[in-house]
Short mmCIF file of C-alpha atoms (C1' of nucleotides) in Angstrom, two decimals:
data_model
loop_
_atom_site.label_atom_id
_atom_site.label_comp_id
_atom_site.label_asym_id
_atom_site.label_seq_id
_atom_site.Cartn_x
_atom_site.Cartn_y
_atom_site.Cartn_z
CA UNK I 2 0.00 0.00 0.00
CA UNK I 3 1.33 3.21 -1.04
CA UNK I 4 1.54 5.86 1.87
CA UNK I 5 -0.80 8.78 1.32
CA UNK I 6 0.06 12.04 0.27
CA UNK I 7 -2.59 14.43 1.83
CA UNK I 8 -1.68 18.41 1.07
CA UNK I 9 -3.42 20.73 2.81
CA UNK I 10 -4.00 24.51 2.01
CA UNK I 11 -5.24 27.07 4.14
CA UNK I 12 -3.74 30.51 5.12
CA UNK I 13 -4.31 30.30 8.59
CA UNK I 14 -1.29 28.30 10.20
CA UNK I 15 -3.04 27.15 13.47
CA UNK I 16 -6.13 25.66 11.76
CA UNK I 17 -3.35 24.66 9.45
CA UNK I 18 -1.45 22.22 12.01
CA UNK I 19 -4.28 21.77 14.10
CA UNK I 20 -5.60 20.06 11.05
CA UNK I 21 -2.30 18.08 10.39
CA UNK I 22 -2.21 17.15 13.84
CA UNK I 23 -5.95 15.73 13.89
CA UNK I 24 -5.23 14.00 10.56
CA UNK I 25 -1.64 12.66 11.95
CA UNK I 26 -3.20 10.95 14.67
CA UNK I 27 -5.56 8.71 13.31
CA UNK I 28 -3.52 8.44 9.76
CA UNK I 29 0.00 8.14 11.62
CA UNK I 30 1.62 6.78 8.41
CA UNK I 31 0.61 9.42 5.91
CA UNK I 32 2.92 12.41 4.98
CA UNK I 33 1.15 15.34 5.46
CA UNK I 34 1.96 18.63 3.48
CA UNK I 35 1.13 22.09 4.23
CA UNK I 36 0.91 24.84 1.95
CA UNK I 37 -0.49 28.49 2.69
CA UNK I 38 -2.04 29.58 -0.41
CA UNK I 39 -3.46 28.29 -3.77
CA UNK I 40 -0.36 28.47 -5.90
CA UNK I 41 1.75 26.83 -3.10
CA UNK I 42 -0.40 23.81 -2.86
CA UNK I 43 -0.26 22.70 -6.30
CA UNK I 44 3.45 23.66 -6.90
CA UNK I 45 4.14 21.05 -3.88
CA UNK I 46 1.42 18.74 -5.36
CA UNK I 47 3.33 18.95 -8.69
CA UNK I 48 6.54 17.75 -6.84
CA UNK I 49 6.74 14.15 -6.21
CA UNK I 50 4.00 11.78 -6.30
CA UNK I 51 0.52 12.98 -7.15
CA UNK I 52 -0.76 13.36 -3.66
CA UNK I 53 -3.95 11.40 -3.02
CA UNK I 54 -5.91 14.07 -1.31
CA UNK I 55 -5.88 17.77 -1.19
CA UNK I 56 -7.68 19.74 1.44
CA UNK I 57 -8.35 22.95 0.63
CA UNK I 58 -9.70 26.29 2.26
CA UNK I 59 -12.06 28.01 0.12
CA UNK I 60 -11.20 31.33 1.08
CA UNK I 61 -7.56 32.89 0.94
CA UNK I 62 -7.94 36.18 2.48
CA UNK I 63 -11.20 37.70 0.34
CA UNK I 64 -10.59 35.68 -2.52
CA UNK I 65 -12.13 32.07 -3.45
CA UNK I 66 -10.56 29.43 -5.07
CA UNK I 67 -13.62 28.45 -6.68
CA UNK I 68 -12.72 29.17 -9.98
CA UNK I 69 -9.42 26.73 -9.57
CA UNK I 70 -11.08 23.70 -8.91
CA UNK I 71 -11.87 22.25 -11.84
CA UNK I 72 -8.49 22.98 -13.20
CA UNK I 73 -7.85 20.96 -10.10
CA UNK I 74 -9.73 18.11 -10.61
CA UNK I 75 -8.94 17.86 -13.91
CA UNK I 76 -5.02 18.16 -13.78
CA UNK I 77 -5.38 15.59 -10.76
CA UNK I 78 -7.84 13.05 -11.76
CA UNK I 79 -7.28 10.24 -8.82
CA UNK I 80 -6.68 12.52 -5.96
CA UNK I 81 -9.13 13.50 -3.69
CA UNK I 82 -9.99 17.03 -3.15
CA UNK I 83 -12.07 17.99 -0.42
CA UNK I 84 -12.92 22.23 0.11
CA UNK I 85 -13.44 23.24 3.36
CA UNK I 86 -15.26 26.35 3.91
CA UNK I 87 -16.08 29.03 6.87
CA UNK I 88 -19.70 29.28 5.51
CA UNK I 89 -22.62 27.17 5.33
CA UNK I 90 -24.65 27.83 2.40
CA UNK I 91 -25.81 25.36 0.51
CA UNK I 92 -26.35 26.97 -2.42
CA UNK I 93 -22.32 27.31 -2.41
CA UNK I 94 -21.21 23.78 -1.44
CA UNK I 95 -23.28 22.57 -4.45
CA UNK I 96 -21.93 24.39 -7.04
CA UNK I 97 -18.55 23.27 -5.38
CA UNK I 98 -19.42 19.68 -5.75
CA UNK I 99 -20.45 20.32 -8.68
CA UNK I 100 -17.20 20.62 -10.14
CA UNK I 101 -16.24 17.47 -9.47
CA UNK I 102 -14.47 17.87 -5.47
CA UNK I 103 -15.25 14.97 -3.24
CA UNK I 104 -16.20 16.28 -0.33
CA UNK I 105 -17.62 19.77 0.84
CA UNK I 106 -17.12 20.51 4.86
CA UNK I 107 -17.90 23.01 6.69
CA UNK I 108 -14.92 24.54 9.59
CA UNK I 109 -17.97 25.16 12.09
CA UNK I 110 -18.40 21.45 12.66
CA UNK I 111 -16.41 19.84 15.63
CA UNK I 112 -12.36 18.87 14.79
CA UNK I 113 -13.68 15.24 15.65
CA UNK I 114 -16.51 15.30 12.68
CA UNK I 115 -14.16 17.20 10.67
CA UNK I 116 -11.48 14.74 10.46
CA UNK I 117 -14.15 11.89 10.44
CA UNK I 118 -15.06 13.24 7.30
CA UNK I 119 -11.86 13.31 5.79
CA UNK I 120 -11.51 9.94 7.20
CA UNK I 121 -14.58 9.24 5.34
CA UNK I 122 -13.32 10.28 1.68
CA UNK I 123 -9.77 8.95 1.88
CA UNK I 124 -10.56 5.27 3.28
CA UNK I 125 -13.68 4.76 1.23
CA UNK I 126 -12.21 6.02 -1.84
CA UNK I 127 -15.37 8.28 -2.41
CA UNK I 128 -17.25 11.20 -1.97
CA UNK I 129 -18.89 12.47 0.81
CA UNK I 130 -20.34 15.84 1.76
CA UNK I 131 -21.25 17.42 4.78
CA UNK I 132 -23.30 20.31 6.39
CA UNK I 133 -25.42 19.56 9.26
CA UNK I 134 -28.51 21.24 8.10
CA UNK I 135 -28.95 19.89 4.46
CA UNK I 136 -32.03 17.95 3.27
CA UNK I 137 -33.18 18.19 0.31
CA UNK I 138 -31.13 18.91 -3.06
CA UNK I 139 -31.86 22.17 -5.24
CA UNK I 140 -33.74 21.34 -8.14
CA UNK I 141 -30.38 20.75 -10.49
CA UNK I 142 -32.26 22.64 -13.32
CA UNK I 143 -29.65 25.55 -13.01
CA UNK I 144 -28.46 27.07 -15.71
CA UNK I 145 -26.64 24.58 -18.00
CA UNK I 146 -24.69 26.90 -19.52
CA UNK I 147 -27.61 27.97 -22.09
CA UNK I 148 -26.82 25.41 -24.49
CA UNK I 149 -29.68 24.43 -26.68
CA UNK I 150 -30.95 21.02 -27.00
CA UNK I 151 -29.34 20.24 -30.24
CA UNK I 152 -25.82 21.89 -28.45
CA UNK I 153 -26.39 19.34 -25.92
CA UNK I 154 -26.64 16.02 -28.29
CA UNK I 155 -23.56 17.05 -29.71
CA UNK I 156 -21.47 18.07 -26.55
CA UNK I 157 -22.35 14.67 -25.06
CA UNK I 158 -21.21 12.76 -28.58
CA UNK I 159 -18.13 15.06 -28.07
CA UNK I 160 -17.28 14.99 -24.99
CA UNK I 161 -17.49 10.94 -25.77
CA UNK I 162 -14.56 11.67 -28.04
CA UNK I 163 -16.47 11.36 -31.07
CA UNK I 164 -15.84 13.26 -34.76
CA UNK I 165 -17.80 15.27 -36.26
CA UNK I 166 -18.67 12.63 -39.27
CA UNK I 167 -19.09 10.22 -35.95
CA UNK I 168 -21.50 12.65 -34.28
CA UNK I 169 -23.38 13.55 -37.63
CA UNK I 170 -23.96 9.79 -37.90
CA UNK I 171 -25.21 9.35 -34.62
CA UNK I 172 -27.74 12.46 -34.97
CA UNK I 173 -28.31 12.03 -38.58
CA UNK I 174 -28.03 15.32 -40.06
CA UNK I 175 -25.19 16.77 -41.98
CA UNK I 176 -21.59 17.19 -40.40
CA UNK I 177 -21.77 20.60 -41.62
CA UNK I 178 -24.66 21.20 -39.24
CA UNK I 179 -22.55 19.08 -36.41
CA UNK I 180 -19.64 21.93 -37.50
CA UNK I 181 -22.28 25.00 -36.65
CA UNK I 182 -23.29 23.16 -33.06
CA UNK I 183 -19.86 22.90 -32.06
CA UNK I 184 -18.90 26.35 -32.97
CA UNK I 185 -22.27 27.60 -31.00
CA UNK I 186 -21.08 25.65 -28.01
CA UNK I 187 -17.73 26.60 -27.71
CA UNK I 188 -18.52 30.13 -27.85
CA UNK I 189 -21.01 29.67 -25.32
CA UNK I 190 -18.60 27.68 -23.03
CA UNK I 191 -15.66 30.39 -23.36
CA UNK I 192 -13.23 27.84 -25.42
CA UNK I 193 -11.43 27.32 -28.49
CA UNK I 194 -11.13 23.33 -29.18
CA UNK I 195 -13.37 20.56 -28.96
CA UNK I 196 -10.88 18.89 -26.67
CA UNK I 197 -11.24 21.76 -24.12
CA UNK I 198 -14.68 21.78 -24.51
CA UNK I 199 -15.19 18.59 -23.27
CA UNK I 200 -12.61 19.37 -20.51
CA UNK I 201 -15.35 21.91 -19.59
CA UNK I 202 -18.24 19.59 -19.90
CA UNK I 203 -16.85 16.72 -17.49
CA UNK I 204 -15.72 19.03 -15.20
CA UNK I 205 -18.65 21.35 -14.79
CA UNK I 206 -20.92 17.98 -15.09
CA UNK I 207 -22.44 19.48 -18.29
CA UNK I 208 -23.48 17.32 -21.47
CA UNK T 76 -38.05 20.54 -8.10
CA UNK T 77 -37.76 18.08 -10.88
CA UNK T 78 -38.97 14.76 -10.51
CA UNK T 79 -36.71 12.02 -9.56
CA UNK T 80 -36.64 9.60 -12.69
CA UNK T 81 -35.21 6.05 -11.38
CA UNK T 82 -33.83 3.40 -13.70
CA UNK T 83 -33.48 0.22 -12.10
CA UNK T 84 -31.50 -2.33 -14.20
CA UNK T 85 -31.99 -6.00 -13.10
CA UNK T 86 -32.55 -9.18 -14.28
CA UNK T 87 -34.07 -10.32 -10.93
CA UNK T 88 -38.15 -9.62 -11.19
CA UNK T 89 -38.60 -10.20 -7.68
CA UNK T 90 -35.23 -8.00 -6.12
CA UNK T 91 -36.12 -5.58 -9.04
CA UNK T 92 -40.24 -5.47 -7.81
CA UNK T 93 -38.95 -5.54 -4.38
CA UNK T 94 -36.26 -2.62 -4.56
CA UNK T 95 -38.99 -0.85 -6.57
CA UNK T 96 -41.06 -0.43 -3.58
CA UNK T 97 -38.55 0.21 -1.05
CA UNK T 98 -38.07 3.01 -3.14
CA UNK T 99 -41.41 4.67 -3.56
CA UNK T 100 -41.48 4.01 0.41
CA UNK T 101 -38.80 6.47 0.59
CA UNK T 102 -39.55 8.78 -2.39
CA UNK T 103 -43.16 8.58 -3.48
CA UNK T 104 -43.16 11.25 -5.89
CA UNK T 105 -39.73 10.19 -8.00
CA UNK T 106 -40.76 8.31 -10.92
CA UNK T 107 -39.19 4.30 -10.98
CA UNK T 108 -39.06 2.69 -13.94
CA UNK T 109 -37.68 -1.08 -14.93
CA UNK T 110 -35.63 -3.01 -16.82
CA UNK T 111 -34.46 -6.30 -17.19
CA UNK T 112 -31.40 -5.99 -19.31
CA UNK T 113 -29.18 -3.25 -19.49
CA UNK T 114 -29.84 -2.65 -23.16
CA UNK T 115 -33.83 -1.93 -21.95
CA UNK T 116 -32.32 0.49 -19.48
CA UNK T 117 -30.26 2.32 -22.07
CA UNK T 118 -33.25 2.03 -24.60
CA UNK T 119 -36.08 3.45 -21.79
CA UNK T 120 -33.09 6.25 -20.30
CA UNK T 121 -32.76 7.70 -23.50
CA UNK T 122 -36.58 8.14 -24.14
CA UNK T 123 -38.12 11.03 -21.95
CA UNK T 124 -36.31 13.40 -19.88
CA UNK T 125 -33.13 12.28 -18.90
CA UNK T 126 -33.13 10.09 -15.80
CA UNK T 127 -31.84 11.44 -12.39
CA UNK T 128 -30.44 7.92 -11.37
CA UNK T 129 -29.59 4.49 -12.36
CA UNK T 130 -29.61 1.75 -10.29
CA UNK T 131 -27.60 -1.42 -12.00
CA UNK T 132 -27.30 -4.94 -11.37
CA UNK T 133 -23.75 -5.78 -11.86
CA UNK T 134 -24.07 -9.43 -13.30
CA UNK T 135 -27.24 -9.99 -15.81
CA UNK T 136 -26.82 -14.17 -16.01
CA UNK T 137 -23.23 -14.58 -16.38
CA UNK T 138 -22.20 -11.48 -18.06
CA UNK T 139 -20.90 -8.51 -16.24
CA UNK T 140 -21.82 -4.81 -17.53
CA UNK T 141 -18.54 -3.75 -16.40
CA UNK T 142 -17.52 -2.91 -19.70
CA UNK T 143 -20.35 -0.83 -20.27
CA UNK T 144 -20.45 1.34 -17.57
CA UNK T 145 -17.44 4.01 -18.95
CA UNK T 146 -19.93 4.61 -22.09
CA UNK T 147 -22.78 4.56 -19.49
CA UNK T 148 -20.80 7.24 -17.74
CA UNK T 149 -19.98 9.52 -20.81
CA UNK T 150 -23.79 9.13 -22.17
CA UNK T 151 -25.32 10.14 -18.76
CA UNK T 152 -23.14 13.00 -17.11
CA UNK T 153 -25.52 14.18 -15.15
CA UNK T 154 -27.25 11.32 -14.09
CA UNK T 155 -26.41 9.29 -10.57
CA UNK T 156 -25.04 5.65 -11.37
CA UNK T 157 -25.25 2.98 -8.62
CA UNK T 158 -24.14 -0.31 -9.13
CA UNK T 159 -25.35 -3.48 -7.07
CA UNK T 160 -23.42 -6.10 -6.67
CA UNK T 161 -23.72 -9.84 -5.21
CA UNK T 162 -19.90 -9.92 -4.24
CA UNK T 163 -18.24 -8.36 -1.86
CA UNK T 164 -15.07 -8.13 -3.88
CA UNK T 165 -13.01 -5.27 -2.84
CA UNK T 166 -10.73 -5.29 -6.00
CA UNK T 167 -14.08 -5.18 -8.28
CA UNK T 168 -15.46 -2.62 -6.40
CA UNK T 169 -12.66 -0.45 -6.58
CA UNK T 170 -12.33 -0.91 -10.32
CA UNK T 171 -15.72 -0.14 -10.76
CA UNK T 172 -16.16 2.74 -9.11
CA UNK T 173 -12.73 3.97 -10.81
CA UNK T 174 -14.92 4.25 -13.95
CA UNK T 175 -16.56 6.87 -12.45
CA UNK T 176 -19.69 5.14 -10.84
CA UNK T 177 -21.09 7.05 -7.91
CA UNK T 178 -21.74 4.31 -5.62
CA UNK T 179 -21.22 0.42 -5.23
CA UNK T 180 -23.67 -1.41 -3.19
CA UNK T 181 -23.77 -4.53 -1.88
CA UNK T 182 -26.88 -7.15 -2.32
CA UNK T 183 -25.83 -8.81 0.88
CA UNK T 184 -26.39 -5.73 2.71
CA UNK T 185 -29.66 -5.37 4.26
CA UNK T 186 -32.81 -3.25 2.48
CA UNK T 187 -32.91 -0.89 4.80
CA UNK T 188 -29.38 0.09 4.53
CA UNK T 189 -29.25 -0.87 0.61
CA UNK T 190 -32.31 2.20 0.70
CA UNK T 191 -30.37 4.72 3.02
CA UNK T 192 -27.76 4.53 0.75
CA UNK T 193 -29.43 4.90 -2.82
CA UNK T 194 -31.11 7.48 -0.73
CA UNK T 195 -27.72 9.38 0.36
CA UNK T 196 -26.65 9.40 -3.33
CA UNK T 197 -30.21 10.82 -4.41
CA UNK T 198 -30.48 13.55 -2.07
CA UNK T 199 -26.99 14.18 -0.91
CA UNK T 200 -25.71 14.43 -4.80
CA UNK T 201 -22.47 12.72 -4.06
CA UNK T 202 -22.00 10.72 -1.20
CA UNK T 203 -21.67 6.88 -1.16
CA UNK T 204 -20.66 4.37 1.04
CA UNK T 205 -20.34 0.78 0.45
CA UNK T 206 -19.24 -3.02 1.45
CA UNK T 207 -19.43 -3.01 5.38
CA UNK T 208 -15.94 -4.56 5.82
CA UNK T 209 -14.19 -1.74 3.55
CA UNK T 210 -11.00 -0.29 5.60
CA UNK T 211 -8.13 0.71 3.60
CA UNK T 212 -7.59 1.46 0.25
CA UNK T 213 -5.69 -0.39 -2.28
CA UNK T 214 -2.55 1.16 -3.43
CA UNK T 215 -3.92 2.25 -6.74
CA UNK T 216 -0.74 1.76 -9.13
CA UNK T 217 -2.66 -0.69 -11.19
CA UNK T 218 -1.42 -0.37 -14.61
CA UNK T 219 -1.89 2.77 -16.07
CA UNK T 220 -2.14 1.59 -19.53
CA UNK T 221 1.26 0.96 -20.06
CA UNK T 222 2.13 5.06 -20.82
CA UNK T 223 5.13 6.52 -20.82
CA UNK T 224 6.46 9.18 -17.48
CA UNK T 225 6.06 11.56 -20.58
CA UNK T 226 3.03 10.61 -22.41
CA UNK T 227 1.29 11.08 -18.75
CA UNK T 228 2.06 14.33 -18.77
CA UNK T 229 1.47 15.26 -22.45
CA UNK T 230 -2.13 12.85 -22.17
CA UNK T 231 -2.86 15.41 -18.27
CA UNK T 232 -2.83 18.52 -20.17
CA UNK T 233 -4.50 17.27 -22.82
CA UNK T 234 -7.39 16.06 -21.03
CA UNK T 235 -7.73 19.41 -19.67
CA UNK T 236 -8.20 20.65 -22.98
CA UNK T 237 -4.70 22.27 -24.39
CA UNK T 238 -3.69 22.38 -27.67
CA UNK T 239 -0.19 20.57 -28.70
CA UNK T 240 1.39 24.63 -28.46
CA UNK T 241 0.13 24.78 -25.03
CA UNK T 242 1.28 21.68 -23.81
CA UNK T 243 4.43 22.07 -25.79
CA UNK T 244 4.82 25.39 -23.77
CA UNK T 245 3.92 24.00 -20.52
CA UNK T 246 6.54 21.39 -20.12
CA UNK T 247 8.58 23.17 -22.32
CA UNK T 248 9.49 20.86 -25.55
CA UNK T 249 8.73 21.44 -29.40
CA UNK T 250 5.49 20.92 -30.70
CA UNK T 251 6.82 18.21 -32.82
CA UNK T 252 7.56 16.48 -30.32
CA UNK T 253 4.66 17.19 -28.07
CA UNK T 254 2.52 15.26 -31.47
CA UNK T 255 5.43 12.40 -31.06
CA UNK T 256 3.66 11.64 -27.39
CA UNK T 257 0.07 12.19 -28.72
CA UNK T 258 0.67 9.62 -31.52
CA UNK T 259 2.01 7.65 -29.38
CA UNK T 260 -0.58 7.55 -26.67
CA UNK T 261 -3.47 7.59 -28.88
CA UNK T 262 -1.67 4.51 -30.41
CA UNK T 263 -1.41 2.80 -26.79
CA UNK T 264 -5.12 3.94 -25.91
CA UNK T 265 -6.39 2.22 -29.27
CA UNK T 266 -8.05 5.65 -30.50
CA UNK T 267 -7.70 8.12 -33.17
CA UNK T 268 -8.41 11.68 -31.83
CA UNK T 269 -7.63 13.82 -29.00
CA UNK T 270 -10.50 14.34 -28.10
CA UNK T 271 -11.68 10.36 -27.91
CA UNK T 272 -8.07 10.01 -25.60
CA UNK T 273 -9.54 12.98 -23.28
CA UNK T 274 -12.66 10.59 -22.91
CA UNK T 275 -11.31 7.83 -22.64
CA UNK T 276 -8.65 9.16 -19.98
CA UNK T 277 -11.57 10.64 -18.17
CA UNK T 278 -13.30 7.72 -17.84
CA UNK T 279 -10.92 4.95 -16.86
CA UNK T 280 -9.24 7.47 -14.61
CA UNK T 281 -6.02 8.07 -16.24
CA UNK T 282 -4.32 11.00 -16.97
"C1'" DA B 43 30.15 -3.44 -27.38
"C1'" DG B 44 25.71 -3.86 -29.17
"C1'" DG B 45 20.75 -3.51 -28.83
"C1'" DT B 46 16.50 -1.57 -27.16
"C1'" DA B 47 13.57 2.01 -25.56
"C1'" DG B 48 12.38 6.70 -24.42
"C1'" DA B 49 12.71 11.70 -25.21
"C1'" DT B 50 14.04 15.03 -28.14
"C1'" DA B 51 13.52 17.65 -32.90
"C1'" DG B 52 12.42 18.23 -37.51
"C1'" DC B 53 9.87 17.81 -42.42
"C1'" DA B 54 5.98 16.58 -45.56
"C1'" DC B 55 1.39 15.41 -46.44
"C1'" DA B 56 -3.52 14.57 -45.88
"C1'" DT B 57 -7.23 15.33 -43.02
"C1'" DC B 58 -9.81 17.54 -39.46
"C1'" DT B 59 -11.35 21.49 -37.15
"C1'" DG B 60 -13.00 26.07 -36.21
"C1'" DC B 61 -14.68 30.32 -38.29
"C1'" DA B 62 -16.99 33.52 -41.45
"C1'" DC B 63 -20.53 33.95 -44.48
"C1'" DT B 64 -25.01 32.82 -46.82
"C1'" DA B 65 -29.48 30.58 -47.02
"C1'" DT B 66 -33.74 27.76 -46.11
"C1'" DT B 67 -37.13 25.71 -43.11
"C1'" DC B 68 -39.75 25.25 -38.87
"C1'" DT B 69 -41.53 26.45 -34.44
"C1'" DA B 70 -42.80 29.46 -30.78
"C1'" DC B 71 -44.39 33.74 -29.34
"C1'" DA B 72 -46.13 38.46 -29.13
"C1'" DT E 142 -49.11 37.61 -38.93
"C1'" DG E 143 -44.73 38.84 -38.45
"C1'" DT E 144 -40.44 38.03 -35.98
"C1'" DA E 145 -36.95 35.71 -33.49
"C1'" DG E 146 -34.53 31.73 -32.50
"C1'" DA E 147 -33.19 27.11 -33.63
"C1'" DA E 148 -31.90 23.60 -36.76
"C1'" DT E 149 -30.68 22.54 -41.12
"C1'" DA E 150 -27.09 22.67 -45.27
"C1'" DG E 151 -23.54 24.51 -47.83
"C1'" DT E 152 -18.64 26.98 -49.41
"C1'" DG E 153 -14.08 28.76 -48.56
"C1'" DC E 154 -10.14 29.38 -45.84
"C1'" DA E 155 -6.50 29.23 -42.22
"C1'" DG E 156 -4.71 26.77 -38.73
"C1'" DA E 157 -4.53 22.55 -35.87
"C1'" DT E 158 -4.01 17.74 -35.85
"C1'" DG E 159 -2.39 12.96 -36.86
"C1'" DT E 160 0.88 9.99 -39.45
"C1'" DG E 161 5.12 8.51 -41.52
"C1'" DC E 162 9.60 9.22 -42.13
"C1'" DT E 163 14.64 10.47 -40.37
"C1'" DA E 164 17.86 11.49 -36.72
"C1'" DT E 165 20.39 12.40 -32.25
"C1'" DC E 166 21.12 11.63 -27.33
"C1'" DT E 167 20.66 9.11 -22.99
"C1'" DA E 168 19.76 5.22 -20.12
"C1'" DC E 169 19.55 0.56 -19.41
"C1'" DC E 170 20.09 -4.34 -20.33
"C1'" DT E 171 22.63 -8.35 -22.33
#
DNA sequence: AGGTAGATAGCACATCTGCACTATTCTACA
DNA sequence: TGTAGAATAGTGCAGATGTGCTATCTACCT
């Protein structure tokens, strides 16, 4: 069994070691890294082996890291990344989880439900998420980027790593028509290639 | 809120009937619908509004839809996959839920429990637990497909959608021979396009 | 010493892709 | 009944992509 690798990221140094402290003794065996901001985490994460959790504040000072995540998940596919966050909204930890972290905790909980949690995600391999108050889930109709329905068929068939000629087959209609979809969408999504358009689409759970 | 649309995959009438109503017990307005191969499932899933969950027997008579379930995956981003399994086997389980499954299910476990955690995936949008017995985690370095150090890196950035000049920038090489390692690696992953490596990477966990 | 494999770099060629533009048809909506 | 938006189909073009070739350098194995 390979030792785990757990970084953790958060600009305030107590919570910082209290963490690694809580996590060190019930995981004596795993190396535990600490990094105070963003940048720092994945520059140590990029150094030796691919760590196989990262647990991250969600605010640095006034700024989020929201917008990193998916770059995140995406550069490290098998790690587990799990936010932790001052704040309780749920409206927040969704769209978090939503872009494809494992596990969504809240600081306010106790240090013992805290690292049980963690505990959770890097023993059972999955996902878990957290909040004391949560029931019921929003309605998941928001927003999907705008993409028509049409825009949709063909993101899924591309994010599936099909062609053009592939998808046109699949829809039947023209691969000239495919070609005017997948310009639509990637203007919608912000991108310039297929490939990073389906980048987008797994990690933002679209298609 | 949207109505929960369940797909329950089974070749079982009576576990099928029977997991049916534990389910409308729980969730009496979320629409459960049945199928007794996993081709019926794909068939009924892609008719109607797309379905919020499916709930899969691993084995349908001898055969195993572990194959499947990576296309299953890409098809139905959105949608909440839970696989049920007779066996206990920690190595399948792992390997299954590395395809990007969202929970794995024992059929040994009892109904009620089986029910909390559909349930937990349903409402809590991640989450999953599984296998009673499961304590540490394997140590992951199962064959990554047989890539080189360097087509890892070159196949990471492109799943997170860069072009051959970004990725040639990144870990600063030519572009020539950034389309070397892409050649190569789509060679290794039996495709013939970026963007079907990106899936494929995605899905199997790579990258 | 010789052989193999990986990483590097380059060239040439055919294809694919993304974009700009035009145009027709159909549906929904005011 | 227009009008707007969506889906359809097409052409032309520039740039990106994938493949096949050659070639050098390093590391490792026999």
């Amino acid at each position: 069994m390979r030792a785990d690798r757990i970084v953790i990221a958060d600009d305030h140094p107590v919570f910082r070691e209290g963490l690694r402290r809580l996590i060190q003794g019930t995981a004596s065996n795993a190396e535990v890294i600490e990094a105070d901001t963003f940048r720092d985490m994945i520059q140590l994460a990029r150094e030796g082996p691919v760590p196989t959790t990262f647990i991250v504040d969600l605010m640095f000072g006034d700024r989020s890291v929201e917008t990193s995540l998916s770059a995140l998940r995406l550069e490290f596919c098998r790690t587990s990344i799990i936010v932790l966050s001052m704040v309780d909204d749920r409206t927040v930890a969704e769209r978090i989880l939503s872009k494809g972290v494992d596990g969504f905790i809240s600081k306010t909980l106790s240090p013992r439900e805290i690292v049980a949690a963690i505990a959770a995600v890097r023993n059972g391999d999955q996902v878990l998420l957290l909040e004391p108050t949560f029931s019921a889930l929003s309605d998941r109709d928001d927003e999907p980027a705008a993409l028509t329905r049409r825009q949709r068929d063909v993101l899924r068939l591309l994010t599936a790593g099909k062609t053009n000629k592939e998808i046109a087959q699949a829809l039947q209609i023209s691969p000239f028509t495919v070609r005017i979809h997948v310009s639509a969408l990637l203007k919608t999504l912000g991108v310039s290639s297929r490939t990073a358009a389906a980048a987008k689409a797994t990690a933002y759970g679209l298609a």
